[in-house]
Amino acid sequence: MGRLFRKIRKRKEGSSLVSVIIGVVFLAAIGLTILTVATRYIVTVYVDRNSTDNFYQTEGILSEIRTGLLEYAGDASETAYSDIMDNYIKSKAGMKEAFTKEYLSLIAEKLKGTSYTWNDSDIGHVQPCELDKIKELSTVPDAVMAVPGMNLGFVINTDGTGSGYSLTLKNLLIDYTDAAGYRSRIQTDIVMRVPDYKFEGDSTFDAIKDYIVISDDTLSVSSSMNGTGTSFTGNIYTGNKNTGIAVEAQNKAGFHSQTIISRGSLDILTGANVSVSGESGVGDLWLSNINLKPQSAGSGSTLSTSFTMKENAYIANDLNIADNNSVVSIAGKYYGYSYNKENEAASSEKALSTYSSAILINGLNTTLKTDGLDKLILAGRTFVSRNNEDGTSEVSDIMMGESLAVKSNQIAYLLPVEYMAAGHNPVADGEDMTVDEARLMGEDSELAKYLNPSEPYTKNYNNVHMYTYFYLNFKDPKSANEYFRHYYTGEGKDEEGNTVSHKEELDERARTYISTSDENGMKLSPNLYLIAGNIIHNYYAGSGSSIQNDNYYDNSGKPKSELLEDGKKIGLEYVGRQLTLLASGATGSMRLAEGADALVKDRIIDFDKVQAAGRIDRADAESGGHVLVEPGDYTVDTSDKGIIISGGDVTVQADFTGLILAKGKVTTVGNRDLKADIILTGKLLEMVKKDNELAELFRALNGSVKQDPTNLSECISYQNWEKNAG
């Protein structure tokens, strides 16, 4: 037993030794593993940290390039802005476009290292860039290079608008290896957009010295019934959207203006005599309408109303000759540029005469002289104003097939009586108003091909006399044109069934509207006009048809796109001029927005500060004029010269030289002479700039005109950015 116990004891001692050895080995393995993991972790952290540091350094080099380009942009912006502001009035180019081209050209010069001349043909094409010029922007120039296999270059692109230009530096590669051998690469393009500076405030301030009247309301001419009348020499602006300029009944007014701009119409009342011409040569007339209006409805006056125009006229809507015994003579270029609201080939908008340029002869014994015209564009057509059953006019007007029309021609568009149960048109209230629509649109109907199949006729209610007129409703403008052309040249039947010539009928009816003395005046050469509807240019033609057909359409019957686009450009320019006096400043719609800022009170003068300052009268010895600031109404009752700033209405009862800026209405009383004086007004505006109290009133001088100085850094961005590409 003792020997057995000793053997067992010896075996346990051996087993313990083995266990100890195994344990030591196991612990060593664990330690080695931990040491290995720790070492690898330390190495990984070290490598990642150095790789990250290297990448940050590479990004830093790219940031240096961006900062250098930002300095180029800042210098270019400052130089271009100063040049444009100093030279804009001389250059007469669009300020935004001129700034854009000079700004990008100056940056391009830096990138090329040589002079750069803007060329529209280069837009969209990559132009070579001097790599060394980019290297100079970094403290690590060796890391700055072009993408392998590519050349460093720049491209100027545009989205088609003046504010959509950009310059892109292409194929830039930053490839940086640090002292420890770590390497990172960043490949990118750098886009430099043009800062969106607004110039209208300053440019408007510069432009006002050419004006005699700038009013947010109406310019009215009154009590100039005899003698020379009232004379305006200089540019004119009015902001009333209804009647912009009103020459009252039996008044005489002569406008010698290089530019006349009104948000509303030129209204000429019974017996007035108005002439419009450029101050030297032919000027520009920007209006919504020209209206020759009766002093009162049904006045029956025998007075002659006269309007003579020797201007390039840009009329958004109509020349409407509604007064009897009117004599109208138009010369120069006449642009009635509106086809519909936004000059679209097809529009979902209601067909309204407001958005369709035409010439209307609604007054009896009218003389229209056109022999002095160089060009006539009438992009729209005439309409019959339509009243609803409840007396409202918020309905689609009735389309005619003419661009120049006499009121008596409306008979051509009445629904023929053979399709009506009453047997006559119009129909009195209480009579049978049934229309034989099946016959009207049947296979045997000569009218069906022109008419809207879902609504071939429309009603026009005369609620005063309790009549309802039935008019044809055409399927499209081209069909209206074709219908009238065939109607005028064709024949029909009278109520007794006798064959009658429609031409003779319309000519005879027109004689009450077109004066016999106008036999030669309305003859228009086809070489001079572009019209969307027909024109009967001479109602006294000895033989043959005197109709001139529309030529505003292509072979498919759609308006020519280039004509619509030209009209839209003119509309945009009109909007810009209404907002700023200048052609620039308008984007989007070709119609002035509802609630648009007023020119004088919102862009030129801060009338809150005028009210706070009270009346100011500051004389200028050098010019001999003065600047008068009046918070309320003001009357010019002695001959004066200077700048008048009024927070109310201005009444002019004496001769005046200079500039009137009015928040309200400007009215001339008696035979007055108003003249702009660019030298006088210019000197007074220079005095204003140096006078802190006066300068505070002008928005362009006190910083209250919004300039939107874009942060240049926001105009520089990366494109096609890749890390460690390739």
Coordinates of C-alpha atoms in Angstrom, one line a residue, residues 64-422:
E64 CA -5.4 77.6 -51.4
I65 CA -6.4 77.4 -55.0
R66 CA -10.0 78.3 -54.2
T67 CA -8.8 81.2 -52.0
G68 CA -6.6 82.5 -54.9
L69 CA -9.5 82.3 -57.3
L70 CA -11.7 84.1 -54.8
E71 CA -9.1 86.9 -54.8
Y72 CA -9.2 87.0 -58.6
A73 CA -13.0 87.2 -58.4
G74 CA -12.9 90.0 -55.8
D75 CA -10.5 92.1 -58.0
A76 CA -12.5 91.4 -61.1
S77 CA -15.8 92.3 -59.4
E78 CA -14.5 95.6 -58.1
T79 CA -13.0 96.6 -61.4
A80 CA -16.0 95.6 -63.5
Y81 CA -18.5 97.2 -61.2
S82 CA -16.6 100.5 -61.2
D83 CA -16.2 100.5 -65.0
I84 CA -19.9 99.7 -65.6
M85 CA -21.1 102.4 -63.2
D86 CA -18.7 105.0 -64.7
N87 CA -19.3 104.2 -68.3
Y88 CA -22.9 102.8 -68.5
I89 CA -24.5 106.0 -69.7
K90 CA -22.0 106.3 -72.5
S91 CA -22.1 102.7 -73.6
K92 CA -25.9 102.3 -73.4
A93 CA -25.5 98.5 -73.1
G94 CA -27.3 96.4 -70.6
M95 CA -25.5 96.8 -67.3
K96 CA -25.9 93.2 -66.1
E97 CA -24.7 91.8 -69.4
A98 CA -21.8 94.3 -69.6
F99 CA -20.7 93.5 -66.0
T100 CA -20.9 89.8 -66.6
K101 CA -18.7 89.9 -69.7
E102 CA -16.1 92.1 -68.1
Y103 CA -16.1 90.2 -64.8
L104 CA -15.5 86.8 -66.5
S105 CA -13.0 88.3 -69.0
L106 CA -10.9 89.6 -66.1
I107 CA -10.8 86.2 -64.5
A108 CA -10.0 84.6 -67.8
E109 CA -7.0 86.9 -68.2
K110 CA -5.7 85.7 -64.8
L111 CA -6.1 82.1 -65.8
K112 CA -4.5 82.5 -69.2
G113 CA -1.7 84.9 -68.1
T114 CA -2.4 87.0 -71.2
S115 CA -5.1 89.5 -72.3
Y116 CA -8.5 88.1 -73.0
T117 CA -11.2 89.4 -75.4
W118 CA -14.8 88.2 -75.0
N119 CA -16.1 86.2 -77.9
D120 CA -19.6 84.8 -77.9
S121 CA -18.4 82.0 -80.2
D122 CA -16.1 80.7 -77.4
I123 CA -19.1 80.0 -75.1
G124 CA -19.3 76.3 -74.3
H125 CA -15.8 75.5 -75.6
V126 CA -12.9 74.7 -73.4
Q127 CA -10.1 77.3 -73.7
P128 CA -6.5 76.7 -72.6
C129 CA -5.4 77.7 -69.1
E130 CA -1.8 78.4 -67.9
L131 CA -1.0 75.8 -65.3
D132 CA 1.7 77.9 -63.8
K133 CA -0.8 80.6 -63.0
I134 CA -2.7 78.0 -60.9
K135 CA 0.5 76.7 -59.3
E136 CA 1.2 80.3 -58.1
L137 CA -1.9 80.2 -55.9
S138 CA -0.4 77.3 -53.7
T139 CA 2.5 77.0 -51.3
V140 CA 3.0 73.5 -52.7
P141 CA 3.0 74.2 -56.5
D142 CA 4.4 70.7 -57.3
A143 CA 1.2 69.1 -56.1
V144 CA -0.9 71.2 -58.5
M145 CA -1.3 69.6 -61.9
A146 CA -3.8 68.6 -64.6
V147 CA -5.5 65.3 -64.7
P148 CA -3.2 62.8 -66.6
G149 CA -4.0 62.7 -70.3
M150 CA -6.0 66.0 -70.0
N151 CA -5.2 69.6 -70.4
L152 CA -6.0 72.2 -67.8
G153 CA -8.5 74.6 -69.2
F154 CA -11.6 76.8 -68.6
V155 CA -15.0 77.0 -70.2
I156 CA -17.6 79.8 -70.1
N157 CA -21.2 78.5 -70.1
T158 CA -24.6 80.2 -70.1
D159 CA -28.1 79.1 -69.5
G160 CA -29.3 81.7 -72.0
T161 CA -30.0 84.5 -69.5
G162 CA -27.7 87.4 -68.5
S163 CA -27.5 86.1 -65.0
G164 CA -26.8 82.5 -66.0
Y165 CA -23.1 82.8 -67.0
S166 CA -20.4 80.9 -65.2
L167 CA -16.7 80.0 -65.7
T168 CA -15.5 76.5 -64.9
L169 CA -11.8 75.6 -64.3
K170 CA -11.6 72.0 -65.6
N171 CA -9.3 69.0 -65.1
L172 CA -7.6 70.2 -61.9
L173 CA -5.7 67.5 -59.9
I174 CA -4.1 68.0 -56.5
D175 CA -1.6 65.1 -56.1
Y176 CA 0.4 65.4 -52.8
T177 CA 3.0 63.1 -51.2
D178 CA 4.4 64.2 -47.9
A179 CA 7.8 63.6 -46.4
A180 CA 6.7 60.3 -44.8
G181 CA 5.6 58.9 -48.2
Y182 CA 1.8 59.3 -47.7
R183 CA -0.1 60.3 -50.8
S184 CA -3.6 61.6 -51.6
R185 CA -5.2 62.8 -54.8
I186 CA -8.2 65.1 -55.4
Q187 CA -9.6 65.6 -58.8
T188 CA -12.2 68.3 -59.4
D189 CA -13.6 71.2 -61.5
I190 CA -14.1 74.6 -59.9
V191 CA -17.2 76.6 -61.0
M192 CA -17.2 80.4 -60.7
R193 CA -20.7 81.9 -61.1
V194 CA -21.3 85.6 -61.7
P195 CA -22.3 87.5 -58.6
D196 CA -25.9 88.7 -58.8
Y197 CA -25.4 92.4 -58.3
K198 CA -28.4 94.7 -59.0
F199 CA -27.6 97.9 -60.8
E200 CA -31.1 99.3 -61.3
G201 CA -31.1 101.7 -58.4
D202 CA -27.9 103.5 -59.4
S203 CA -28.6 103.4 -63.1
T204 CA -32.1 104.8 -62.6
F205 CA -30.6 107.7 -60.6
D206 CA -28.2 108.4 -63.5
A207 CA -31.0 108.3 -66.0
I208 CA -33.4 110.7 -64.3
K209 CA -31.5 113.8 -65.5
D210 CA -32.9 113.3 -69.0
Y211 CA -36.5 113.6 -67.8
I212 CA -38.8 116.6 -67.2
V213 CA -41.6 114.6 -65.4
I214 CA -41.4 111.4 -63.4
S215 CA -44.7 110.7 -61.7
D216 CA -46.1 107.7 -59.9
D217 CA -49.6 108.8 -61.1
T218 CA -51.0 110.6 -64.1
L219 CA -49.6 113.5 -66.2
S220 CA -52.6 115.7 -67.1
V221 CA -52.7 118.6 -69.5
S222 CA -55.6 121.0 -68.9
S223 CA -56.7 124.6 -69.8
S224 CA -54.4 124.9 -72.8
M225 CA -57.2 125.6 -75.2
N226 CA -55.8 128.4 -77.3
G227 CA -52.5 129.5 -78.8
T228 CA -49.4 127.4 -78.5
G229 CA -50.7 125.0 -75.9
T230 CA -48.4 123.1 -73.5
S231 CA -45.0 122.0 -74.7
F232 CA -42.9 119.2 -73.1
T233 CA -39.2 118.9 -74.1
G234 CA -37.5 116.0 -72.4
N235 CA -38.4 112.5 -71.4
I236 CA -41.6 111.6 -69.5
Y237 CA -42.5 108.8 -67.1
T238 CA -45.9 108.1 -65.5
G239 CA -46.9 105.2 -63.3
N240 CA -50.7 105.1 -63.3
K241 CA -51.7 101.8 -64.8
N242 CA -55.0 103.1 -66.3
T243 CA -54.6 106.6 -67.6
G244 CA -50.9 107.5 -67.6
I245 CA -51.0 110.6 -69.7
A246 CA -54.3 112.6 -70.2
V247 CA -54.8 115.5 -72.6
E248 CA -58.1 116.9 -71.6
A249 CA -60.8 118.0 -74.0
Q250 CA -60.0 120.9 -76.4
N251 CA -56.4 121.1 -75.1
K252 CA -53.2 121.3 -77.2
A253 CA -50.0 119.5 -76.2
G254 CA -46.7 118.8 -78.0
F255 CA -44.3 116.2 -76.7
H256 CA -40.8 116.5 -77.9
S257 CA -39.4 113.5 -76.1
Q258 CA -36.7 111.0 -76.9
T259 CA -38.5 108.6 -74.5
I260 CA -42.0 108.5 -73.1
I261 CA -42.8 105.6 -70.7
S262 CA -46.1 105.0 -69.1
R263 CA -47.6 102.1 -67.2
G264 CA -50.9 103.1 -68.6
S265 CA -52.5 104.7 -71.6
L266 CA -52.2 108.0 -73.5
D267 CA -55.8 109.3 -73.4
I268 CA -56.7 112.1 -75.8
L269 CA -60.2 113.6 -75.2
T270 CA -62.6 115.3 -77.6
G271 CA -61.2 118.3 -79.5
A272 CA -57.7 117.8 -78.2
N273 CA -54.7 118.3 -80.5
V274 CA -51.6 116.2 -79.6
S275 CA -48.3 115.7 -81.4
V276 CA -45.5 113.3 -80.3
S277 CA -42.1 113.4 -81.7
G278 CA -38.5 112.8 -80.7
E279 CA -36.5 115.7 -79.2
S280 CA -34.0 115.3 -82.0
G281 CA -35.1 112.8 -84.6
V282 CA -37.4 109.9 -83.8
G283 CA -37.9 108.8 -80.2
D284 CA -39.5 105.8 -78.5
L285 CA -43.0 105.6 -77.1
W286 CA -43.8 102.9 -74.5
L287 CA -47.5 102.6 -73.6
S288 CA -50.2 100.1 -72.9
N289 CA -52.7 101.9 -75.2
I290 CA -53.4 105.0 -77.2
N291 CA -57.0 106.1 -76.8
L292 CA -58.8 108.9 -78.6
K293 CA -61.9 109.1 -76.4
P294 CA -65.2 111.0 -76.4
Q295 CA -65.4 113.6 -73.6
S296 CA -68.6 111.9 -72.5
A297 CA -70.7 109.1 -73.9
G298 CA -73.2 110.3 -76.6
S299 CA -71.9 113.9 -76.5
G300 CA -72.4 114.2 -80.3
S301 CA -69.6 116.7 -80.5
T302 CA -68.5 118.0 -83.9
L303 CA -65.1 119.0 -82.7
S304 CA -62.1 117.3 -84.4
T305 CA -59.6 115.4 -82.3
S306 CA -56.1 115.2 -83.7
F307 CA -53.2 112.9 -82.9
T308 CA -49.9 113.0 -84.8
M309 CA -47.1 110.6 -84.0
K310 CA -43.6 110.6 -85.4
E311 CA -42.1 108.0 -83.0
N312 CA -41.1 104.4 -82.8
A313 CA -44.2 103.3 -80.8
Y314 CA -44.2 100.1 -78.7
I315 CA -47.8 99.6 -77.7
A316 CA -48.7 96.6 -75.5
N317 CA -52.4 96.7 -76.5
D318 CA -54.3 98.9 -78.9
L319 CA -54.6 102.1 -80.8
N320 CA -58.3 102.8 -80.2
I321 CA -59.8 105.6 -82.2
A322 CA -63.2 105.9 -80.4
D323 CA -63.9 109.6 -80.8
N324 CA -65.8 111.0 -83.7
N325 CA -64.1 113.2 -86.3
S326 CA -60.6 112.0 -85.3
V327 CA -57.6 112.6 -87.5
V328 CA -54.8 110.3 -86.7
S329 CA -51.4 110.3 -88.5
I330 CA -48.8 107.7 -87.6
A331 CA -45.2 107.6 -88.8
G332 CA -42.1 105.8 -87.9
K333 CA -42.3 102.2 -86.7
Y334 CA -45.4 101.0 -84.9
Y335 CA -45.1 97.8 -82.9
G336 CA -48.3 96.3 -81.5
Y337 CA -46.4 93.3 -80.2
S338 CA -48.9 91.3 -78.1
Y339 CA -50.4 88.0 -79.5
N340 CA -51.7 86.9 -76.1
K341 CA -50.8 87.3 -72.5
E342 CA -47.3 85.7 -72.7
N343 CA -47.0 85.5 -76.6
E344 CA -47.4 81.8 -76.7
A345 CA -48.4 79.9 -79.8
A346 CA -51.2 78.2 -77.8
S347 CA -52.6 79.6 -74.5
S348 CA -55.1 78.3 -72.0
E349 CA -55.9 81.9 -71.0
K350 CA -59.2 83.4 -71.9
A351 CA -59.1 85.3 -75.2
L352 CA -59.1 88.9 -74.0
S353 CA -58.6 92.0 -76.1
T354 CA -56.3 93.3 -73.3
Y355 CA -53.5 90.9 -74.5
S356 CA -53.9 91.3 -78.2
S357 CA -52.5 94.3 -80.1
A358 CA -54.7 95.8 -82.8
I359 CA -55.9 99.1 -84.2
L360 CA -59.6 99.8 -83.7
I361 CA -61.7 102.4 -85.5
N362 CA -64.9 102.9 -83.4
G363 CA -65.5 106.7 -84.0
L364 CA -67.5 108.1 -86.9
N365 CA -65.8 110.1 -89.7
T366 CA -62.3 108.9 -88.8
T367 CA -59.2 109.8 -90.9
L368 CA -56.3 107.4 -90.4
K369 CA -53.1 108.4 -92.3
T370 CA -50.4 105.8 -92.5
D371 CA -48.3 106.9 -95.5
G372 CA -45.4 107.9 -93.1
L373 CA -45.1 104.4 -91.6
D374 CA -41.8 102.6 -92.0
K375 CA -43.2 99.4 -90.5
L376 CA -46.4 98.2 -88.9
I377 CA -46.6 95.1 -86.7
L378 CA -50.0 94.1 -85.3
A379 CA -49.4 90.8 -83.5
G380 CA -53.0 90.5 -82.3
R381 CA -56.5 90.9 -83.6
T382 CA -59.6 92.9 -82.8
F383 CA -62.3 91.6 -80.4
V384 CA -65.9 92.5 -79.7
S385 CA -66.2 93.3 -76.0
R386 CA -68.6 90.8 -74.4
N387 CA -71.0 91.2 -71.5
N388 CA -72.4 88.4 -69.5
E389 CA -76.0 87.9 -68.7
D390 CA -75.6 89.5 -65.3
G391 CA -74.0 92.6 -66.9
T392 CA -70.4 91.7 -66.0
S393 CA -67.6 91.5 -68.5
E394 CA -65.5 88.8 -66.9
V395 CA -65.9 86.5 -69.9
S396 CA -63.9 85.7 -73.0
D397 CA -64.2 88.5 -75.6
I398 CA -65.5 87.7 -79.1
M399 CA -62.7 87.1 -81.6
M400 CA -62.7 88.8 -85.0
G401 CA -60.5 88.0 -88.0
E402 CA -58.9 91.4 -88.4
S403 CA -55.9 93.2 -86.9
L404 CA -57.2 96.6 -88.0
A405 CA -60.9 96.8 -88.0
V406 CA -63.8 99.3 -88.3
K407 CA -66.6 98.9 -85.8
S408 CA -69.2 98.4 -88.6
N409 CA -67.4 95.1 -89.6
Q410 CA -68.8 93.4 -86.5
I411 CA -71.8 92.6 -88.6
A412 CA -69.7 90.0 -90.4
Y413 CA -69.3 88.0 -87.3
L414 CA -73.0 87.8 -86.3
L415 CA -74.7 84.4 -86.5
P416 CA -76.7 84.4 -89.8
V417 CA -80.5 84.8 -89.2
E418 CA -81.3 81.6 -91.2
Y419 CA -80.1 79.6 -88.2
M420 CA -82.2 81.5 -85.7
A421 CA -85.8 80.9 -84.7
A422 CA -86.5 84.6 -84.2

